[in-house]
CSV table of C-alpha atoms in Angstrom, one decimal:
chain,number,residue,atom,x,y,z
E,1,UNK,CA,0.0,0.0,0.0
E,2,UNK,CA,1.3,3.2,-0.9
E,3,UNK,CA,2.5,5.9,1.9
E,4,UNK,CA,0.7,9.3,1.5
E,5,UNK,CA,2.8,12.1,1.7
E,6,UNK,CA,1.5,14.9,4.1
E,7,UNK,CA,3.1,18.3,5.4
E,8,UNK,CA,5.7,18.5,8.1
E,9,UNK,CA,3.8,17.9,11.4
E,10,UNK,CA,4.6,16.7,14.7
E,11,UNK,CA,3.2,12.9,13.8
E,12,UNK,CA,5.3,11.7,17.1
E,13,UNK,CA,3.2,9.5,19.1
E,14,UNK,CA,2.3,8.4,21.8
E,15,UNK,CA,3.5,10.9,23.9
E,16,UNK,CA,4.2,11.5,28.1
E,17,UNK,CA,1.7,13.5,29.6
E,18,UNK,CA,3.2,14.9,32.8
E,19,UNK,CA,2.2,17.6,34.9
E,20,UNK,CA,4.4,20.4,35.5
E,21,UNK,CA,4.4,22.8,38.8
E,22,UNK,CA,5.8,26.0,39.0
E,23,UNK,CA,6.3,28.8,41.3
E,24,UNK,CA,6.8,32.4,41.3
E,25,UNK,CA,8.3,33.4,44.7
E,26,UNK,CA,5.7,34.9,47.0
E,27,UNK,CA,2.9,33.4,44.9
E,28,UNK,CA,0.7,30.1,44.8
E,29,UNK,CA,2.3,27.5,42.8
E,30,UNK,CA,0.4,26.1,39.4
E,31,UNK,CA,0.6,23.2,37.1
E,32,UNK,CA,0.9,23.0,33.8
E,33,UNK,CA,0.0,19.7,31.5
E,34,UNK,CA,2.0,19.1,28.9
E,35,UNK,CA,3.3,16.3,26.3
E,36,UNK,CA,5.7,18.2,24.3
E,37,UNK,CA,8.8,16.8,26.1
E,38,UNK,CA,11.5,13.8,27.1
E,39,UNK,CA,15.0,13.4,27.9
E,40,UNK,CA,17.5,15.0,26.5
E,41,UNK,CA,20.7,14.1,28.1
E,42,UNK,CA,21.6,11.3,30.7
E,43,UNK,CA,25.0,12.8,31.9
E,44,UNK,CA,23.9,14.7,33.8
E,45,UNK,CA,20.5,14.3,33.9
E,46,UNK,CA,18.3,16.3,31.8
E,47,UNK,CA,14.7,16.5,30.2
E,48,UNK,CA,13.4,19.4,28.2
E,49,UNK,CA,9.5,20.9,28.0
E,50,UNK,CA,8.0,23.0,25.4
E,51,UNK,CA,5.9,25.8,26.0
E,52,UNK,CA,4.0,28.2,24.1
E,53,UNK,CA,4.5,31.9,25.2
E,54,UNK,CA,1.1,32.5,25.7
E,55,UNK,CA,0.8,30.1,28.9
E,56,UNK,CA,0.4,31.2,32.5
E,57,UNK,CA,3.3,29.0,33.4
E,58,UNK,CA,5.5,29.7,30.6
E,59,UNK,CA,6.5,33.6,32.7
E,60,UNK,CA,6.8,31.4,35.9
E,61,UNK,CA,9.1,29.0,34.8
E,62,UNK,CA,11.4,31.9,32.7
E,63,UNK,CA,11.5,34.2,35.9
E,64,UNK,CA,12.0,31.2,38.4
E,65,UNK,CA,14.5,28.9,36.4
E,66,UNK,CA,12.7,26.0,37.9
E,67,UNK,CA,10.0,23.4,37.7
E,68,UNK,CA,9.0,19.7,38.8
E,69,UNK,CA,7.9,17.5,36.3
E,70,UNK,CA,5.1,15.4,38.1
E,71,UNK,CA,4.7,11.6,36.4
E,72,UNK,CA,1.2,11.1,37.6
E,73,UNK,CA,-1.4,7.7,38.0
E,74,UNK,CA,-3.8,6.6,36.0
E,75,UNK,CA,-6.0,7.6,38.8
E,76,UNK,CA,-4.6,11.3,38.1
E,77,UNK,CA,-6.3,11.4,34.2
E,78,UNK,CA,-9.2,13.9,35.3
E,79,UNK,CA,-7.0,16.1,37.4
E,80,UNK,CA,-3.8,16.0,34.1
E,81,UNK,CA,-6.4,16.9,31.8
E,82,UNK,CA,-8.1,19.8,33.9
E,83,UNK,CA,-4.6,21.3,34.3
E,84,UNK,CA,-3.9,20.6,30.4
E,85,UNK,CA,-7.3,23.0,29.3
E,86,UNK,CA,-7.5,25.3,32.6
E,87,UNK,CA,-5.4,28.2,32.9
E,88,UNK,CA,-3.8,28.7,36.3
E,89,UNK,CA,-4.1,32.4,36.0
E,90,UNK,CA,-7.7,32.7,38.3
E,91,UNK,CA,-7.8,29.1,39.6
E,92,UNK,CA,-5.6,27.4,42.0
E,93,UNK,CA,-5.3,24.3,40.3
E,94,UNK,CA,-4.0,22.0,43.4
E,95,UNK,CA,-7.0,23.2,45.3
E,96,UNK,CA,-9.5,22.6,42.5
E,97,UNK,CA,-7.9,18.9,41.8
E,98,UNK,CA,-7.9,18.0,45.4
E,99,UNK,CA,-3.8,17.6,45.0
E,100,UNK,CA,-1.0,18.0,47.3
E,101,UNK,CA,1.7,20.1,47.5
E,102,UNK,CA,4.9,19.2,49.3
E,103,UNK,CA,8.3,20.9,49.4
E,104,UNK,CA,11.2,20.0,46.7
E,105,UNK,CA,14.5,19.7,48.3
E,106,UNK,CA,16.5,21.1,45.5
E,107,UNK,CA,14.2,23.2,44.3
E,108,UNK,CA,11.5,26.1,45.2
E,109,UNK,CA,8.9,24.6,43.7
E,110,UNK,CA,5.8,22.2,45.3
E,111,UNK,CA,6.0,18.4,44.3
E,112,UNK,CA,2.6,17.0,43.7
E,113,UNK,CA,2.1,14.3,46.4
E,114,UNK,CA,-0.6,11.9,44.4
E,115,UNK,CA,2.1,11.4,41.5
E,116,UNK,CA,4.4,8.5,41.9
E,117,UNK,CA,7.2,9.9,40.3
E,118,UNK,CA,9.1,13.5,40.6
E,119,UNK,CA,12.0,15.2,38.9
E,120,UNK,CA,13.1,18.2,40.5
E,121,UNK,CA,14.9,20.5,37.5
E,122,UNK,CA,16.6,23.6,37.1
E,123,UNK,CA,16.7,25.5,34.1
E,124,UNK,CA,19.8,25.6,31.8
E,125,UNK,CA,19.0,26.7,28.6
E,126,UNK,CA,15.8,28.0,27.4
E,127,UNK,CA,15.6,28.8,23.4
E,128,UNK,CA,12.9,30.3,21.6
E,129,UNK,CA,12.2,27.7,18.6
E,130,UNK,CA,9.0,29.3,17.2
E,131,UNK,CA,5.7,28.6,18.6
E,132,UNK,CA,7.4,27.4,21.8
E,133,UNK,CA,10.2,27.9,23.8
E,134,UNK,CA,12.6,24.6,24.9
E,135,UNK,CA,13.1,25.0,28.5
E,136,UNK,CA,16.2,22.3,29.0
E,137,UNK,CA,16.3,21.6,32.7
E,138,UNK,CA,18.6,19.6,34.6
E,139,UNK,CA,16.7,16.8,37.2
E,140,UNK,CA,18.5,18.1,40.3
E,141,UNK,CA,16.4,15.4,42.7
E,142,UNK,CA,14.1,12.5,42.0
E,143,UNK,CA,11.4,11.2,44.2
E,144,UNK,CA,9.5,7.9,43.8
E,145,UNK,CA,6.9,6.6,46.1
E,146,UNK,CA,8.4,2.9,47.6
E,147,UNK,CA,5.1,1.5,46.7
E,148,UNK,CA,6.1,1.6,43.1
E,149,UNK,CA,9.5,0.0,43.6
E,150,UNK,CA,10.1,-3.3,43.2
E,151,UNK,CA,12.1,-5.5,45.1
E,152,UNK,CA,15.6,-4.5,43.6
E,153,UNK,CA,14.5,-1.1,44.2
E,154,UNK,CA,13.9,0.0,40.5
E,155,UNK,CA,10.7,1.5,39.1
E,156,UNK,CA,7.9,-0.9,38.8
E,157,UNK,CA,5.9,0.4,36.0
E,158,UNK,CA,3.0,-1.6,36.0
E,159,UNK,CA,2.2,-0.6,39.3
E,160,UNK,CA,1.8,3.1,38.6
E,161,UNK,CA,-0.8,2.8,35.6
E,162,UNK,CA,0.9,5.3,33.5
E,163,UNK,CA,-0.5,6.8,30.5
E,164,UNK,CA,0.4,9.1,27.3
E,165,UNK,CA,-1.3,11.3,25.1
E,166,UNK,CA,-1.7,11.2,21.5
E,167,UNK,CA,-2.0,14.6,19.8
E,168,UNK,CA,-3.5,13.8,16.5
E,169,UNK,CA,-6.3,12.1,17.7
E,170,UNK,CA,-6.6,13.7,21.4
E,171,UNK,CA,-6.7,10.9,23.1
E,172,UNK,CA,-4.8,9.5,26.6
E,173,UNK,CA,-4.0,5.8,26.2
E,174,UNK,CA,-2.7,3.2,28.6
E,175,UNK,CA,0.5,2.2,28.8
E,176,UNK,CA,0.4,-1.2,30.5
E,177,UNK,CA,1.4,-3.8,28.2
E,178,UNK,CA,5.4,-5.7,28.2
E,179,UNK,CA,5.7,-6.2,24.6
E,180,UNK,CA,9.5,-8.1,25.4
E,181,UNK,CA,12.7,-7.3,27.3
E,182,UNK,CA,15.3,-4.7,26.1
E,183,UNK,CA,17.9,-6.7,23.4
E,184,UNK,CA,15.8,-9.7,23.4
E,185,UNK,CA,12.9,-8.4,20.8
C-alpha cells in the first residue's frame, strides 16, 4: 500500500503526559499539562519541556528557572487533563484537583504528592524555537513513592498505571502492556 505524503507535522506518538508545577516566589504555585517533552541528556540528567508563550506557566518558569515535572497515575487522568485545558491564571489548580503540594529539596517549587514519580529540575538553557520555547532543565532530585519500587528497588511500571497522550487524535491511552525485554525483541 502506498504511503501518503502529508506536510511536516509533529506525527510523534504516543506521547508522556506529565504535569508540570511552577512557582513564582511569594505566589501560589500552578501546574501546567504538557506532552511536548522527554530526555535530553543522561550525563547529567536532563529533560526538556515546550511551552507556548502565551501560557500562564510559561513567565513562571522563565522568571523562576525551575520546575517539577510530576509523572502522575492513571487515577490522576481527570486532574492531568483539567490542568492541560485550565489556565492557572484565576484558579488554583492544586485546590480545584484535590492535590498535594509538598516541598522540593533542590528546588522552590511544590512536588505533587498523588504522583508517583518526581524530577526536580533547574533550568539551563531556554531557546525560543518558534511557537514554543525549549526549557532544558537539569533533574537536580528524584522522588519515587516505595510502593512503586520493586524488590531491587527500580521503578515498577505496572504498578503506577501510566499513561500518554496522543495529539493527532486527542486521546490518553494506557501504557500497561510488556511487549519483550530490552535486546531480546
Amino acid at each position: 500500500m502506498p504511503k501518503k505524503l502529508l506536510d511536516p507535522q509533529t506525527m510523534l506518538f504516543p506521547l508522556p503526559a506529565v504535569m508540570v508545577s511552577c512557582q513564582k516566589k511569594g505566589e501560589r504555585p500552578n501546574i501546567i499539562t504538557l506532552a511536548w517533552m522527554g530526555v535530553v541528556c543522561s550525563e547529567p540528567p536532563m529533560v526538556g519541556i515546550s511551552i507556548r508563550k502565551n501560557r500562564f506557566s510559561f513567565d513562571i518558569i522563565k522568571e523562576s528557572k525551575e520546575f517539577v515535572i510530576n509523572i502522575p497515575r492513571g487515577g490522576l487522568l481527570k486532574a492531568t487533563d483539567f490542568c492541560g485545558t485550565t489556565s492557572g491564571k484565576e484558579v488554583d489548580k492544586f485546590a480545584e484537583c484535590g492535590l498535594t503540594p509538598i516541598k522540593g529539596t533542590k528546588v522552590n517549587v511544590p512536588l505533587i504528592e498523588e504522583c508517583p514519580v518526581n524530577l526536580e529540575c533547574v533550568v539551563r538553557q531556554m531557546p525560543d524555537l518558534g511557537s514554543h520555547h525549549l526549557f532544558i532543565g537539569e533533574i537536580v532530585a528524584t522522588h519515587i513513592d516505595s510502593e512503586y519500587l520493586n524488590e531491587k528497588g527500580e521503578p515498577d511500571v505496572g504498578k503506577m498505571c501510566l499513561f500518554c497522550y496522543c495529539p493527532k487524535v486527542h486521546q490518553y491511552r494506557a501504557v500497561s502492556e510488556v511487549l519483550a525485554e530490552y535486546g531480546s525483541a
